[in-house]
XYZ file of N, CA, C and O in Angstrom:
780
model
N 159.748 140.066 177.946
C 158.717 139.878 176.951
C 159.219 140.223 175.548
O 158.829 139.577 174.583
N 160.078 141.232 175.423
C 160.536 141.644 174.098
C 161.284 140.530 173.364
O 160.996 140.283 172.189
N 162.213 139.812 174.021
C 162.858 138.692 173.309
C 161.863 137.606 172.893
O 162.001 137.016 171.819
N 160.856 137.360 173.723
C 159.843 136.360 173.370
C 159.049 136.818 172.145
O 158.753 136.017 171.246
N 158.722 138.114 172.087
C 158.022 138.652 170.923
C 158.880 138.488 169.665
O 158.383 138.058 168.621
N 160.161 138.832 169.779
C 161.063 138.692 168.627
C 161.124 137.244 168.159
O 161.082 136.964 166.960
N 161.212 136.319 169.102
C 161.310 134.899 168.749
C 160.058 134.426 168.009
O 160.151 133.737 166.991
N 158.894 134.813 168.497
C 157.648 134.408 167.842
C 157.537 135.059 166.468
O 157.186 134.403 165.480
N 157.859 136.344 166.385
C 157.738 137.055 165.112
C 158.713 136.531 164.057
O 158.449 136.668 162.862
N 159.789 135.902 164.484
C 160.743 135.330 163.522
C 160.155 134.141 162.770
O 160.604 133.822 161.679
N 159.140 133.490 163.328
C 158.616 132.277 162.701
C 157.252 132.456 162.045
O 156.754 131.520 161.421
N 156.643 133.642 162.152
C 155.328 133.829 161.537
C 155.473 134.037 160.038
O 156.459 134.619 159.576
N 154.498 133.524 159.286
C 154.542 133.729 157.842
C 153.443 134.672 157.358
O 153.289 134.901 156.175
N 152.695 135.224 158.294
C 151.723 136.270 157.997
C 151.586 137.135 159.241
O 151.931 136.711 160.341
N 151.111 138.372 159.078
C 151.013 139.259 160.237
C 150.169 138.635 161.352
O 149.161 138.000 161.100
N 150.621 138.819 162.586
C 149.939 138.246 163.750
C 149.403 139.393 164.611
O 150.077 140.404 164.810
N 148.181 139.226 165.099
C 147.524 140.292 165.857
C 148.113 140.426 167.257
O 148.682 139.484 167.808
N 147.930 141.595 167.817
C 148.373 141.847 169.189
C 147.644 140.915 170.151
O 148.245 140.412 171.107
N 146.364 140.670 169.891
C 145.566 139.796 170.751
C 146.147 138.381 170.768
O 146.250 137.757 171.833
N 146.511 137.886 169.589
C 147.066 136.530 169.501
C 148.406 136.450 170.232
O 148.666 135.504 170.974
N 149.249 137.446 170.032
C 150.547 137.468 170.717
C 150.352 137.536 172.231
O 151.060 136.852 172.980
N 149.401 138.346 172.685
C 149.134 138.461 174.122
C 148.690 137.124 174.693
O 149.130 136.723 175.783
N 147.854 136.417 173.956
C 147.373 135.111 174.410
C 148.527 134.112 174.491
O 148.678 133.402 175.485
N 149.350 134.061 173.439
C 150.467 133.116 173.393
C 151.477 133.399 174.505
O 151.986 132.474 175.148
N 151.763 134.686 174.726
C 152.763 135.069 175.735
C 152.166 135.221 177.136
O 152.893 135.510 178.088
N 150.839 135.071 177.222
C 150.145 135.202 178.505
C 150.446 136.538 179.175
O 150.798 136.609 180.356
N 150.316 137.591 178.386
C 150.550 138.956 178.861
C 149.372 139.826 178.446
O 148.660 139.498 177.492
N 149.157 140.962 179.105
C 148.069 141.868 178.702
C 148.309 142.412 177.285
O 149.440 142.713 176.908
N 147.220 142.547 176.535
C 147.331 143.037 175.159
C 147.999 144.407 175.101
O 148.809 144.680 174.242
N 147.684 145.266 176.040
C 148.261 146.621 176.042
C 149.775 146.569 176.215
O 150.512 147.303 175.557
N 150.259 145.693 177.092
C 151.708 145.558 177.300
C 152.377 145.040 176.025
O 153.462 145.493 175.649
N 151.732 144.105 175.360
C 152.269 143.557 174.113
C 152.293 144.650 173.035
O 153.283 144.813 172.327
N 151.201 145.408 172.921
C 151.127 146.485 171.935
C 152.225 147.515 172.167
O 152.900 147.955 171.216
N 152.447 147.897 173.432
C 153.507 148.864 173.753
C 154.884 148.309 173.397
O 155.718 149.010 172.824
N 155.119 147.040 173.721
C 156.420 146.423 173.434
C 156.661 146.334 171.922
O 157.783 146.562 171.455
N 155.628 146.031 171.157
C 155.770 145.950 169.698
C 156.139 147.319 169.117
O 157.029 147.415 168.263
N 155.495 148.360 169.592
C 155.804 149.707 169.095
C 157.214 150.132 169.501
O 157.930 150.757 168.720
N 157.624 149.765 170.703
C 158.992 150.074 171.150
C 160.017 149.349 170.277
O 161.023 149.946 169.873
N 159.771 148.077 169.996
C 160.679 147.323 169.137
C 160.750 147.944 167.749
O 161.838 148.117 167.181
N 159.604 148.298 167.208
C 159.559 148.906 165.881
C 160.359 150.205 165.851
O 161.150 150.444 164.935
N 160.168 151.044 166.852
C 160.910 152.309 166.938
C 162.409 152.070 167.097
O 163.228 152.763 166.490
N 162.763 151.089 167.916
C 164.170 150.768 168.142
C 164.852 150.314 166.845
O 165.949 150.757 166.529
N 164.186 149.445 166.079
C 164.762 148.970 164.815
C 164.942 150.131 163.838
O 165.929 150.194 163.110
N 163.986 151.061 163.834
C 164.079 152.219 162.941
C 165.247 153.116 163.342
O 166.016 153.567 162.486
N 165.392 153.364 164.647
C 166.505 154.208 165.130
C 167.863 153.587 164.806
O 168.807 154.282 164.458
N 167.954 152.262 164.915
C 169.223 151.562 164.684
C 169.491 151.324 163.199
O 170.542 150.819 162.850
N 168.508 151.677 162.365
C 168.639 151.523 160.911
C 169.007 150.081 160.534
O 169.891 149.836 159.725
N 168.297 149.148 161.154
C 168.515 147.731 160.867
C 168.098 147.412 159.434
O 167.417 148.193 158.790
N 168.455 146.237 158.945
C 168.074 145.809 157.606
C 166.633 145.338 157.544
O 166.119 145.032 156.472
N 165.967 145.296 158.664
C 164.568 144.881 158.735
C 163.842 145.845 159.659
O 164.462 146.606 160.395
N 162.524 145.827 159.538
C 161.740 146.582 160.510
C 160.492 145.789 160.866
O 160.183 144.774 160.244
N 159.829 146.223 161.890
C 158.631 145.575 162.398
C 157.466 146.494 162.075
O 157.454 147.646 162.495
N 156.498 145.975 161.294
C 155.396 146.820 160.839
C 154.042 146.232 161.216
O 153.869 145.022 161.250
N 153.089 147.145 161.424
C 151.690 146.784 161.611
C 151.032 146.871 160.238
O 150.833 147.951 159.690
N 150.744 145.701 159.661
C 150.159 145.614 158.316
C 149.042 144.584 158.341
O 149.180 143.536 158.968
N 147.957 144.843 157.638
C 146.834 143.904 157.499
C 146.329 143.408 158.863
O 146.005 142.246 159.024
N 146.320 144.301 159.840
C 145.773 143.974 161.148
C 146.709 143.237 162.088
O 146.304 142.826 163.172
N 147.968 143.042 161.685
C 148.899 142.318 162.540
C 150.331 142.793 162.357
O 150.624 143.623 161.500
N 151.231 142.229 163.150
C 152.637 142.610 163.150
C 153.494 141.527 162.491
O 153.231 140.335 162.660
N 154.520 141.987 161.779
C 155.439 141.056 161.128
C 156.731 141.788 160.786
O 156.729 142.991 160.566
N 157.828 141.025 160.712
C 159.098 141.588 160.260
C 159.078 141.745 158.743
O 158.552 140.880 158.033
N 159.665 142.827 158.265
C 159.783 143.094 156.832
C 161.181 143.602 156.533
O 161.821 144.221 157.379
N 161.599 143.366 155.309
C 162.867 143.919 154.859
C 162.715 145.425 154.728
O 161.714 145.912 154.207
N 163.705 146.162 155.179
C 163.674 147.605 155.013
C 163.784 147.900 153.510
O 164.552 147.251 152.805
N 162.992 148.831 152.992
C 162.973 149.106 151.548
C 164.349 149.328 150.929
O 164.585 148.935 149.787
N 165.261 149.897 151.669
C 166.608 150.158 151.125
C 167.338 148.870 150.745
O 168.251 148.884 149.922
N 166.936 147.741 151.320
C 167.620 146.468 151.062
C 166.760 145.478 150.272
O 167.139 144.319 150.107
N 165.621 145.954 149.788
C 164.694 145.075 149.063
C 165.333 144.478 147.813
O 165.109 143.310 147.494
N 166.123 145.249 147.107
C 166.733 144.739 145.868
C 167.660 143.557 146.153
O 167.651 142.561 145.420
N 168.449 143.640 147.214
C 169.360 142.542 147.557
C 168.565 141.291 147.934
O 168.905 140.180 147.501
N 167.514 141.458 148.702
C 166.691 140.311 149.108
C 166.003 139.710 147.887
O 165.948 138.496 147.723
N 165.489 140.566 147.006
C 164.816 140.082 145.810
C 165.777 139.271 144.943
O 165.416 138.198 144.459
N 166.993 139.744 144.765
C 167.969 138.986 143.979
C 168.255 137.642 144.626
O 168.374 136.619 143.957
N 168.367 137.618 145.958
C 168.627 136.367 146.665
C 167.473 135.385 146.524
O 167.661 134.218 146.203
N 166.247 135.872 146.747
C 165.078 134.997 146.729
C 164.753 134.527 145.314
O 164.504 133.347 145.080
N 164.766 135.428 144.368
C 164.366 135.078 143.012
C 165.512 134.513 142.183
O 165.271 133.826 141.193
N 166.737 134.817 142.574
C 167.922 134.336 141.848
C 167.761 134.554 140.355
O 167.947 133.644 139.550
N 167.372 135.784 139.988
C 167.263 136.134 138.580
C 165.909 135.849 137.962
O 165.643 136.249 136.837
N 165.023 135.136 138.640
C 163.703 134.837 138.085
C 162.717 135.902 138.552
O 162.768 136.339 139.690
N 161.836 136.278 137.658
C 160.830 137.270 138.014
C 159.500 136.575 138.265
O 159.095 135.716 137.502
N 158.852 136.930 139.331
C 157.561 136.352 139.664
C 156.503 137.450 139.702
O 155.680 137.501 140.594
N 156.566 138.332 138.741
C 155.635 139.462 138.725
C 154.308 139.064 138.097
O 154.236 138.138 137.298
N 153.278 139.822 138.431
C 151.967 139.597 137.852
C 151.902 140.220 136.465
O 152.495 141.272 136.219
N 151.153 139.592 135.575
C 150.945 140.146 134.243
C 150.032 141.358 134.338
O 149.365 141.577 135.360
N 149.968 142.131 133.258
C 149.066 143.287 133.213
C 147.625 142.844 133.425
O 146.876 143.474 134.159
N 147.235 141.710 132.807
C 145.870 141.199 132.964
C 145.587 140.847 134.424
O 144.503 141.131 134.943
N 146.565 140.234 135.095
C 146.384 139.870 136.498
C 146.273 141.117 137.372
O 145.441 141.166 138.294
N 147.080 142.125 137.095
C 147.009 143.370 137.867
C 145.664 144.060 137.679
O 145.065 144.557 138.639
N 145.177 144.086 136.439
C 143.877 144.709 136.173
C 142.761 143.948 136.893
O 141.881 144.553 137.503
N 142.803 142.627 136.814
C 141.786 141.802 137.465
C 141.831 141.996 138.978
O 140.791 142.150 139.631
N 143.023 142.009 139.538
C 143.191 142.213 140.971
C 142.648 143.572 141.400
O 142.007 143.704 142.442
N 142.865 144.590 140.580
C 142.344 145.927 140.885
C 140.818 145.925 140.899
O 140.199 146.521 141.789
N 140.202 145.250 139.932
C 138.742 145.187 139.895
C 138.221 144.505 141.156
O 137.283 144.981 141.795
N 138.839 143.388 141.540
C 138.409 142.679 142.748
C 138.591 143.582 143.972
O 137.702 143.695 144.812
N 139.737 144.230 144.067
C 140.028 145.070 145.238
C 139.012 146.196 145.408
O 138.558 146.461 146.518
N 138.633 146.845 144.308
C 137.740 147.995 144.404
C 136.260 147.638 144.374
O 135.431 148.440 144.793
N 135.911 146.448 143.889
C 134.501 146.089 143.754
C 134.070 144.957 144.684
O 132.948 144.485 144.583
N 134.946 144.464 145.529
C 134.671 143.269 146.315
C 133.514 143.418 147.281
O 133.280 144.533 147.741
N 132.802 142.325 147.561
C 132.927 141.019 146.916
C 132.321 141.073 145.514
O 131.300 141.741 145.300
N 132.948 140.371 144.572
C 132.549 140.467 143.172
C 132.655 139.097 142.507
O 133.524 138.297 142.865
N 131.772 138.827 141.556
C 131.785 137.551 140.838
C 132.743 137.624 139.645
O 133.087 138.714 139.176
N 133.140 136.460 139.152
C 134.009 136.417 137.961
C 133.340 137.091 136.777
O 133.996 137.799 136.021
N 132.045 136.856 136.615
C 131.356 137.436 135.462
C 131.358 138.960 135.532
O 131.509 139.635 134.519
N 131.236 139.509 136.731
C 131.267 140.968 136.890
C 132.666 141.510 136.591
O 132.810 142.539 135.938
N 133.696 140.797 137.048
C 135.068 141.212 136.757
C 135.294 141.177 135.246
O 135.862 142.106 134.667
N 134.825 140.112 134.591
C 134.963 139.991 133.136
C 134.225 141.126 132.433
O 134.729 141.679 131.447
N 133.048 141.487 132.938
C 132.283 142.580 132.331
C 133.020 143.911 132.465
O 133.066 144.698 131.517
N 133.616 144.154 133.616
C 134.354 145.404 133.825
C 135.582 145.461 132.921
O 135.868 146.476 132.296
N 136.302 144.331 132.818
C 137.524 144.297 132.011
C 137.249 144.140 130.523
O 138.091 144.465 129.706
N 136.091 143.591 130.176
C 135.762 143.403 128.770
C 136.345 142.134 128.165
O 136.294 141.949 126.960
N 136.923 141.268 128.978
C 137.475 139.984 128.522
C 137.231 138.932 129.593
O 137.044 139.248 130.764
N 137.267 137.672 129.191
C 137.105 136.566 130.134
C 138.299 136.551 131.084
O 139.448 136.652 130.654
N 138.027 136.395 132.365
C 139.103 136.459 133.355
C 139.254 135.162 134.143
O 139.914 135.157 135.178
N 138.668 134.059 133.678
C 138.708 132.803 134.440
C 140.126 132.343 134.742
O 140.455 132.009 135.881
N 140.996 132.329 133.737
C 142.374 131.879 133.939
C 143.141 132.785 134.883
O 143.888 132.318 135.744
N 142.938 134.083 134.744
C 143.629 135.053 135.603
C 143.151 134.907 137.042
O 143.957 134.960 137.979
N 141.843 134.686 137.236
C 141.323 134.509 138.596
C 141.921 133.261 139.239
O 142.245 133.278 140.429
N 142.088 132.182 138.453
C 142.725 130.971 139.006
C 144.144 131.282 139.477
O 144.566 130.837 140.535
N 144.881 132.068 138.693
C 146.242 132.453 139.072
C 146.238 133.251 140.371
O 147.045 132.998 141.271
N 145.326 134.204 140.488
C 145.254 135.029 141.701
C 144.863 134.203 142.915
O 145.363 134.430 144.012
N 143.970 133.222 142.703
C 143.602 132.309 143.788
C 144.807 131.474 144.215
O 145.080 131.317 145.411
N 145.546 130.941 143.248
C 146.720 130.111 143.550
C 147.789 130.895 144.285
O 148.468 130.362 145.154
N 147.930 132.158 143.952
C 148.937 132.998 144.614
C 148.463 133.541 145.955
O 149.202 134.221 146.653
N 147.214 133.260 146.304
C 146.701 133.678 147.608
C 146.339 135.141 147.704
O 146.187 135.673 148.803
N 146.171 135.819 146.565
C 145.842 137.237 146.577
C 144.339 137.482 146.654
O 143.900 138.527 147.118
N 143.539 136.509 146.179
C 142.085 136.585 146.302
C 141.581 135.271 146.883
O 142.280 134.253 146.844
N 140.357 135.318 147.415
C 139.743 134.125 147.988
C 138.240 134.190 147.772
O 137.695 135.259 147.474
N 137.584 133.035 147.912
C 136.134 132.990 147.789
C 135.507 133.699 148.982
O 136.018 133.625 150.099
N 134.389 134.371 148.713
C 133.717 135.149 149.762
C 132.220 134.888 149.753
O 131.417 135.801 149.850
N 131.830 133.625 149.567
C 130.415 133.291 149.562
C 129.851 133.265 148.159
O 130.579 133.210 147.180
N 128.521 133.327 148.082
C 127.831 133.270 146.791
C 126.847 134.422 146.680
O 126.305 134.898 147.674
N 126.625 134.851 145.446
C 125.658 135.896 145.158
C 124.261 135.321 145.370
O 123.936 134.276 144.803
N 123.416 135.945 146.184
C 122.102 135.372 146.491
C 121.219 135.146 145.251
O 120.549 134.133 145.154
N 121.231 136.085 144.313
C 120.349 135.992 143.148
C 120.777 134.898 142.180
O 119.964 134.122 141.703
N 122.066 134.840 141.857
C 122.535 133.927 140.812
C 123.257 132.694 141.340
O 123.442 131.729 140.610
N 123.730 132.748 142.575
C 124.519 131.640 143.116
C 125.973 131.682 142.684
O 126.747 130.786 143.005
N 126.358 132.728 141.933
C 127.747 132.863 141.471
C 128.684 133.053 142.664
O 128.336 133.725 143.635
N 129.859 132.459 142.583
C 130.855 132.599 143.651
C 131.384 134.029 143.647
O 131.690 134.586 142.595
N 131.487 134.602 144.820
C 132.031 135.953 144.987
C 133.470 135.857 145.465
O 133.835 134.918 146.166
N 134.265 136.845 145.094
C 135.683 136.880 145.454
C 136.020 138.189 146.135
O 135.403 139.222 145.893
N 137.031 138.107 147.012
C 137.547 139.291 147.707
C 139.063 139.131 147.812
O 139.604 138.046 147.650
N 139.728 140.225 148.134
C 141.165 140.160 148.353
C 141.446 139.552 149.725
O 140.579 139.538 150.593
N 142.670 139.080 149.916
C 143.060 138.421 151.155
C 143.935 139.332 152.009
O 144.371 140.390 151.554
N 144.234 138.883 153.217
C 145.197 139.603 154.051
C 146.572 139.593 153.404
O 147.346 140.538 153.557
N 146.882 138.523 152.672
C 148.166 138.453 151.960
C 148.252 139.571 150.921
O 149.307 140.178 150.748
N 147.141 139.878 150.258
C 147.089 141.002 149.320
C 147.442 142.297 150.047
O 148.277 143.077 149.585
N 146.792 142.520 151.206
C 147.071 143.732 151.980
C 148.543 143.786 152.364
O 149.191 144.834 152.265
N 149.061 142.640 152.787
C 150.461 142.558 153.200
C 151.393 142.902 152.043
O 152.321 143.693 152.191
N 151.151 142.309 150.882
C 152.004 142.550 149.713
C 151.924 143.997 149.237
O 152.888 144.542 148.724
N 150.746 144.612 149.421
C 150.556 146.000 149.001
C 151.004 146.983 150.079
O 151.045 148.187 149.838
N 151.311 146.477 151.271
C 151.743 147.357 152.357
C 150.608 148.186 152.932
O 150.817 149.315 153.366
N 149.402 147.609 152.939
C 148.221 148.324 153.425
C 147.759 147.761 154.752
O 147.840 146.555 154.980
N 147.248 148.615 155.606
C 146.672 148.149 156.873
C 145.260 147.638 156.652
O 144.780 146.775 157.372
N 144.583 148.200 155.675
C 143.213 147.801 155.380
C 142.799 148.337 154.019
O 143.511 149.147 153.411
N 141.645 147.904 153.549
C 141.164 148.327 152.234
C 140.883 149.821 152.173
O 140.915 150.409 151.091
N 140.634 150.440 153.330
C 140.394 151.877 153.337
C 141.630 152.668 152.924
O 141.534 153.854 152.619
N 142.798 152.011 152.870
C 144.019 152.688 152.440
C 144.267 152.570 150.930
O 145.252 153.099 150.430
N 143.368 151.880 150.201
C 143.496 151.844 148.747
C 143.385 153.268 148.225
O 142.558 154.050 148.709
N 144.182 153.638 147.240
C 144.086 155.011 146.725
C 142.744 155.258 146.052
O 142.124 154.338 145.514
N 142.303 156.503 146.083
C 141.063 156.890 145.416
C 141.249 156.721 143.919
O 142.307 157.038 143.372
N 140.223 156.231 143.234
C 140.303 156.040 141.784
C 140.019 157.315 141.006
O 140.484 157.470 139.885
N 139.259 158.227 141.576
C 138.819 159.416 140.851
C 139.947 160.158 140.129
O 139.783 160.525 138.971
N 141.109 160.377 140.736
C 142.155 161.107 140.023
C 142.678 160.380 138.783
O 143.262 160.989 137.900
N 142.450 159.074 138.692
C 142.982 158.298 137.584
C 141.949 158.055 136.485
O 142.268 157.477 135.453
N 140.705 158.468 136.725
C 139.648 158.238 135.755
C 139.449 159.472 134.895
O 139.582 160.602 135.371
N 139.079 159.275 133.614
C 138.789 160.434 132.770
C 137.499 161.097 133.226
O 136.667 160.483 133.884
N 137.343 162.352 132.880
C 136.119 163.067 133.216
C 134.952 162.432 132.486
O 135.099 161.908 131.380
N 133.765 162.506 133.064
C 132.574 161.898 132.474
C 132.302 162.449 131.086
O 131.915 161.716 130.182
N 132.523 163.751 130.888
C 132.283 164.357 129.575
C 133.190 163.738 128.512
O 132.758 163.494 127.388
N 134.438 163.471 128.858
C 135.378 162.887 127.902
C 134.975 161.470 127.530
O 135.050 161.072 126.371
N 134.522 160.692 128.530
C 134.084 159.320 128.263
C 132.859 159.337 127.370
O 132.765 158.596 126.393
N 131.909 160.234 127.669
C 130.695 160.324 126.871
C 131.018 160.753 125.447
O 130.484 160.200 124.488
N 131.921 161.703 125.276
C 132.306 162.155 123.939
C 132.954 161.023 123.155
O 132.680 160.838 121.965
N 133.817 160.228 123.810
C 134.475 159.102 123.134
C 133.457 158.071 122.684
O 133.578 157.492 121.606
N 132.445 157.805 123.489
C 131.474 156.772 123.134
C 130.506 157.278 122.068
O 129.974 156.497 121.305
N 130.292 158.581 121.992
C 129.372 159.142 121.006
C 130.037 159.437 119.670
O 129.367 159.584 118.661
N 131.346 159.533 119.652
C 132.081 159.883 118.441
C 131.812 158.863 117.342
O 131.944 157.667 117.527
N 131.403 159.350 116.197
C 131.176 158.469 115.059
C 129.863 157.714 115.125
O 129.554 156.917 114.250
N 129.064 157.947 116.131
C 127.776 157.258 116.270
C 126.690 158.153 115.682
O 126.635 159.337 115.995
N 125.835 157.589 114.820
C 124.748 158.419 114.291
C 123.716 158.691 115.382
O 123.517 157.880 116.275
N 123.088 159.844 115.297
C 121.989 160.126 116.214
C 120.720 160.206 115.391
O 120.753 160.559 114.217
N 119.630 159.864 115.990
C 118.370 159.836 115.262
C 117.446 160.901 115.831
O 117.103 160.871 117.004
N 117.083 161.841 114.959
C 116.142 162.884 115.345
C 114.846 162.642 114.589
O 114.855 162.192 113.446
N 113.754 162.966 115.207
C 112.464 162.805 114.553
C 112.021 164.160 114.024
O 111.979 165.132 114.769
N 111.737 164.221 112.696
C 111.248 165.492 112.146
C 109.733 165.569 112.336
O 109.132 164.703 112.956
N 109.130 166.586 111.753
C 107.700 166.806 111.940
C 106.854 165.662 111.408
O 105.754 165.424 111.868
N 107.344 164.921 110.402
C 106.549 163.854 109.814
C 106.611 162.570 110.633
O 105.922 161.612 110.338
N 107.488 162.518 111.627
C 107.607 161.329 112.458
C 108.650 160.352 111.943
O 108.854 159.312 112.531
N 109.296 160.657 110.807
C 110.334 159.777 110.266
C 111.671 160.118 110.892
O 112.046 161.287 110.958
N 112.403 159.084 111.351
C 113.728 159.382 111.905
C 114.678 159.808 110.805
O 114.629 159.276 109.698
N 115.523 160.755 111.097
C 116.531 161.204 110.145
C 117.883 161.120 110.816
O 118.059 161.567 111.940
N 118.832 160.578 110.061
C 120.177 160.458 110.614
C 120.909 161.759 110.390
O 120.893 162.321 109.297
N 121.564 162.231 111.459
C 122.403 163.416 111.338
C 123.762 163.086 111.880
O 123.897 162.323 112.831
N 124.779 163.628 111.245
C 126.151 163.408 111.721
C 126.531 164.511 112.678
O 126.153 165.659 112.519
N 127.291 164.132 113.710
C 127.814 165.121 114.679
C 129.267 165.320 114.450
O 130.033 164.510 114.213
């Protein structure tokens, strides 16, 4: 069974579930799961240039991180296919707020994100996820390819945002800075005071 698993995994272009492999190989899912873990452990012990990982709900071969630079140079041949800062920000909003509409992403980012969303859709990092019942706006979510590229098993592995956000008091102070406040004196007339 192990050589058959290796042969199938050599041709997959996205992670494949244990259930699917068991069905294809006509073997019990538990036997397939055990064989996959044994193969993964064996590749790690032998320090191969690749390893077998459980990512985004399925198994797939990946380049071992120590050799990623060589593979990247081979595949890209000097060209960079990185996401822009705007695309990364938009992708983060979708990942943490999904399912989310384009207008909501634009509101969070403070700029129109239509072009960036088209890029993310074309790259397969986000996909349509139905429509908002109230407005009919298309909703978007991240894809399994996103999880795969990020090396995550699921969205629950996204890092917590709290450590990266400013304290509420600091945000409130920044928004109030330089803003006049209006107090009402005894006569009922508003008076501007500087803080």
